[in-house]
Amino acid sequence: MVTYAGAGALLGFVLVPVVGAVPGFVGGIYLAERLRLGGHGQARAATRAVMRAAGTSVLVELFACLLIVGAWAGRCSGAEAAGPGPGDGGGVCPGADPPGGDRRDPGRMRDFEGFSETEWAYLTEDRARLGRMATVDPSGQPQANPVGFFPREDGTVLVGGFAMGRTKKWRNLRENPKVALVVDDVVSVRPWRVRGVEIRGEAELLVGPHDLGPHFSEEVVRIRPRRIHSWGLDDSRGAGS
């Protein structure tokens, strides 16, 4: 009986939004009793008895659940049309994009085989001057720092600083060369659009002359990417917003 009543309420809710759950629920109980008892009169009387006994309270609870499901489904469909917002959490709607994710390929990290044209254009444009580099110290504690970065045509990325050799990130990389670099920005707030590139790889510590500029110390980190992920770079609406 419970199965018939629940299925009837759900079907009624879908066919006649919201209010259809009530006749669907009662119809489900009637169908179950009709199959059990065989006659219309007996099934009708049994349905009234069930509704008097506990059916009303069950219907109220089921109706509330259906309203919640309907509101959730409406939110997901609306979020899919509008795109992710600054307060959206990941995993709220099945198949939804992660915040700021690429709608065509959400959350995909790929093996690095060179920068794509859009990645290279983004990393070398004038306003992409600052990234955040993450390293790990000997105790396993991650550390992230804002850094200046310089993509090279050979696929590596140089990171410099005013006194790089005296920094904790330099000491971290001497012990553990694993490194990650994120470069991103907010293109538009309304609607919410972000774009960026994440690079994971290994670092080489270089000391000596370089072409990064006179204000940088002779110590330079060269990142050799192993994996890369980018998002929002192909949105033609982005750059001018």
Coordinates of C-alpha atoms in Angstrom, one line a residue:
M1 CA 0.0 0.0 0.0
V2 CA 2.8 2.4 0.9
T3 CA 4.4 1.8 -2.5
Y4 CA 1.2 2.5 -4.4
A5 CA 0.4 5.6 -2.3
G6 CA 3.9 7.1 -2.7
A7 CA 4.0 6.3 -6.4
G8 CA 0.5 7.9 -6.9
A9 CA 1.5 11.0 -5.0
L10 CA 4.7 11.4 -7.0
L11 CA 2.8 10.9 -10.3
G12 CA 0.1 13.3 -9.3
F13 CA 2.8 15.9 -8.2
V14 CA 4.4 15.7 -11.6
L15 CA 1.2 15.7 -13.7
V16 CA -0.5 18.4 -11.8
P17 CA 2.3 20.3 -10.0
V18 CA 2.0 20.5 -6.2
V19 CA -1.8 20.0 -5.8
G20 CA -1.8 16.7 -7.8
A21 CA 0.0 15.0 -4.9
V22 CA -3.2 14.8 -2.9
P23 CA -5.5 12.9 -5.3
G24 CA -2.5 10.9 -6.4
F25 CA -1.9 9.7 -2.9
V26 CA -5.5 8.8 -2.2
G27 CA -5.8 7.2 -5.6
G28 CA -2.7 5.0 -4.8
I29 CA -4.3 3.8 -1.6
Y30 CA -7.6 3.1 -3.4
L31 CA -5.7 1.1 -6.1
A32 CA -3.9 -1.0 -3.5
E33 CA -7.1 -1.8 -1.7
R34 CA -9.0 -2.5 -4.9
L35 CA -6.3 -5.0 -5.9
R36 CA -6.4 -6.6 -2.4
L37 CA -10.2 -6.7 -1.9
G38 CA -11.5 -6.9 -5.4
G39 CA -14.6 -4.7 -5.1
H40 CA -15.1 -1.0 -5.5
G41 CA -17.3 -0.5 -2.4
Q42 CA -14.9 -2.4 -0.1
A43 CA -11.9 -0.6 -1.5
R44 CA -13.6 2.8 -1.1
A45 CA -14.5 2.0 2.5
A46 CA -11.0 0.7 3.2
T47 CA -9.4 3.9 1.7
R48 CA -11.6 6.1 4.0
A49 CA -10.5 4.0 7.0
V50 CA -6.8 4.3 6.1
M51 CA -7.1 8.0 5.6
R52 CA -8.8 8.4 9.0
A53 CA -6.3 6.3 10.8
A54 CA -3.0 7.6 9.6
G55 CA -3.2 8.6 5.9
T56 CA -3.6 12.3 6.6
S57 CA -0.4 12.7 8.6
V58 CA 1.5 10.5 6.1
L59 CA 0.2 12.7 3.3
V60 CA 1.3 15.9 5.0
E61 CA 4.8 14.6 5.5
L62 CA 5.0 13.2 1.9
F63 CA 3.7 16.5 0.5
A64 CA 6.4 18.4 2.4
C65 CA 9.0 16.1 1.0
L66 CA 7.7 16.6 -2.5
L67 CA 7.8 20.4 -2.1
I68 CA 11.4 20.2 -1.0
V69 CA 12.3 18.0 -4.0
G70 CA 10.5 20.3 -6.4
A71 CA 12.2 23.4 -5.0
W72 CA 15.6 21.6 -5.2
A73 CA 15.0 20.6 -8.8
G74 CA 14.0 24.1 -9.7
R75 CA 17.1 25.5 -8.2
C76 CA 19.3 23.1 -10.1
S77 CA 17.7 23.9 -13.4
G78 CA 18.0 27.6 -12.7
A79 CA 21.6 27.2 -11.7
E80 CA 22.4 25.3 -14.9
A81 CA 21.0 28.2 -16.9
A82 CA 22.6 31.0 -15.0
G83 CA 26.0 29.4 -14.3
P84 CA 27.8 29.1 -10.9
G85 CA 27.7 31.9 -8.5
P86 CA 30.1 33.1 -5.8
G87 CA 28.2 31.4 -3.0
D88 CA 27.5 28.1 -4.8
G89 CA 28.9 25.0 -3.2
G90 CA 30.2 22.0 -5.2
G91 CA 28.1 18.9 -5.5
V92 CA 24.7 20.5 -4.8
C93 CA 23.1 19.6 -8.1
P94 CA 24.0 16.3 -9.9
G95 CA 26.1 17.0 -12.9
A96 CA 26.4 20.7 -12.0
D97 CA 29.6 22.6 -12.8
P98 CA 32.1 23.3 -10.0
P99 CA 32.2 27.0 -9.1
G100 CA 34.0 28.8 -11.9
G101 CA 34.4 25.5 -13.8
D102 CA 34.5 25.0 -17.5
R103 CA 31.0 23.9 -18.6
R104 CA 32.3 21.8 -21.4
D105 CA 34.8 19.8 -19.3
P106 CA 34.2 20.5 -15.6
G107 CA 37.0 19.7 -13.2
R108 CA 39.2 17.9 -15.7
M109 CA 43.0 17.8 -15.0
R110 CA 45.0 16.6 -18.0
D111 CA 48.6 15.5 -18.6
F112 CA 50.6 18.5 -19.7
E113 CA 51.6 18.4 -23.4
G114 CA 52.1 22.1 -23.8
F115 CA 49.9 25.1 -23.3
S116 CA 46.8 25.5 -25.5
E117 CA 46.4 28.7 -27.4
T118 CA 43.9 30.1 -24.9
E119 CA 46.0 29.1 -21.9
W120 CA 49.1 30.7 -23.4
A121 CA 47.1 33.9 -24.3
Y122 CA 45.7 34.1 -20.8
L123 CA 49.0 33.5 -19.0
T124 CA 50.8 36.1 -21.1
E125 CA 48.2 38.9 -21.2
D126 CA 49.1 42.1 -19.4
R127 CA 46.7 41.7 -16.4
A128 CA 47.8 38.2 -15.6
R129 CA 50.8 39.3 -13.6
L130 CA 50.3 37.5 -10.3
G131 CA 49.8 33.9 -9.4
R132 CA 49.7 31.8 -6.2
M133 CA 52.4 29.2 -5.8
A134 CA 51.9 26.3 -3.4
T135 CA 54.8 24.4 -1.8
V136 CA 55.0 21.9 1.1
D137 CA 57.4 22.3 4.0
P138 CA 59.3 19.3 5.6
S139 CA 56.5 18.8 8.2
G140 CA 53.9 18.4 5.4
Q141 CA 52.3 21.8 5.9
P142 CA 51.2 23.4 2.6
Q143 CA 52.2 27.0 2.0
A144 CA 50.8 29.3 -0.7
N145 CA 52.4 32.6 -1.7
P146 CA 51.6 35.3 -4.3
V147 CA 54.4 35.3 -7.0
G148 CA 55.3 36.8 -10.2
F149 CA 55.5 34.2 -13.0
F150 CA 56.8 34.1 -16.6
P151 CA 55.7 31.4 -19.0
R152 CA 58.3 30.3 -21.5
E153 CA 57.9 28.9 -25.0
D154 CA 59.4 25.6 -24.0
G155 CA 56.4 25.0 -21.7
T156 CA 58.1 25.8 -18.4
V157 CA 57.2 28.7 -16.1
L158 CA 59.8 30.8 -14.3
V159 CA 58.9 32.3 -10.9
G160 CA 61.1 35.1 -9.5
G161 CA 61.2 37.3 -6.5
F162 CA 63.1 40.2 -4.9
A163 CA 64.9 37.9 -2.5
M164 CA 63.8 34.4 -3.6
G165 CA 66.8 32.6 -2.1
R166 CA 65.9 33.8 1.4
T167 CA 62.2 32.7 1.3
K168 CA 60.5 29.8 2.9
K169 CA 59.1 28.6 -0.4
W170 CA 62.7 28.3 -1.7
R171 CA 63.7 26.3 1.3
N172 CA 60.5 24.1 0.9
L173 CA 61.4 23.4 -2.7
R174 CA 64.9 22.4 -1.8
E175 CA 63.4 19.6 0.3
N176 CA 60.4 18.8 -1.9
P177 CA 60.2 19.9 -5.5
K178 CA 56.5 19.3 -5.8
V179 CA 54.8 22.6 -6.7
A180 CA 51.5 24.0 -7.9
L181 CA 50.7 27.3 -9.5
V182 CA 47.2 28.9 -9.9
V183 CA 46.5 32.0 -11.9
D184 CA 42.9 33.2 -12.0
D185 CA 40.7 36.3 -12.0
V186 CA 37.1 37.3 -11.8
V187 CA 35.8 38.3 -15.2
S188 CA 32.3 39.3 -14.2
V189 CA 30.3 39.4 -11.0
R190 CA 26.8 39.6 -12.5
P191 CA 26.6 37.1 -14.0
W192 CA 29.3 35.3 -12.0
R193 CA 32.2 34.2 -14.3
V194 CA 35.8 33.3 -13.4
R195 CA 38.7 31.9 -15.4
G196 CA 42.0 30.5 -14.6
V197 CA 44.8 28.0 -15.0
E198 CA 46.1 25.5 -12.5
I199 CA 49.5 23.9 -13.0
R200 CA 51.0 21.0 -11.0
G201 CA 54.5 19.9 -11.5
E202 CA 58.1 19.8 -10.2
A203 CA 60.4 22.7 -9.6
E204 CA 64.0 23.3 -10.4
L205 CA 66.0 25.8 -8.4
L206 CA 68.2 28.0 -10.6
V207 CA 70.8 30.5 -9.5
G208 CA 72.5 32.8 -12.0
P209 CA 71.8 35.5 -14.6
H210 CA 68.3 35.6 -16.1
D211 CA 66.1 38.0 -18.2
L212 CA 63.3 38.5 -15.7
G213 CA 64.3 42.1 -14.8
P214 CA 66.7 43.9 -12.6
H215 CA 64.5 43.9 -9.6
F216 CA 64.6 40.1 -9.2
S217 CA 67.2 38.2 -7.3
E218 CA 69.4 35.7 -9.0
E219 CA 67.5 32.8 -7.6
V220 CA 64.7 31.6 -9.9
V221 CA 62.2 28.7 -9.7
R222 CA 61.6 26.9 -12.9
I223 CA 58.3 24.9 -12.9
R224 CA 58.1 21.9 -15.2
P225 CA 54.4 21.2 -15.6
R226 CA 53.1 17.6 -15.3
R227 CA 49.4 18.3 -15.1
I228 CA 47.2 21.3 -16.1
H229 CA 43.6 22.4 -15.7
S230 CA 42.1 25.5 -17.1
W231 CA 38.5 27.0 -17.0
G232 CA 36.5 29.8 -18.4
L233 CA 39.1 30.8 -21.0
D234 CA 37.0 30.1 -24.1
D235 CA 34.0 32.3 -22.9
S236 CA 33.9 35.0 -25.6
R237 CA 31.9 37.2 -23.2
G238 CA 34.6 37.3 -20.7
A239 CA 37.6 39.5 -21.5
G240 CA 35.7 42.7 -22.1
S241 CA 33.4 42.4 -19.1

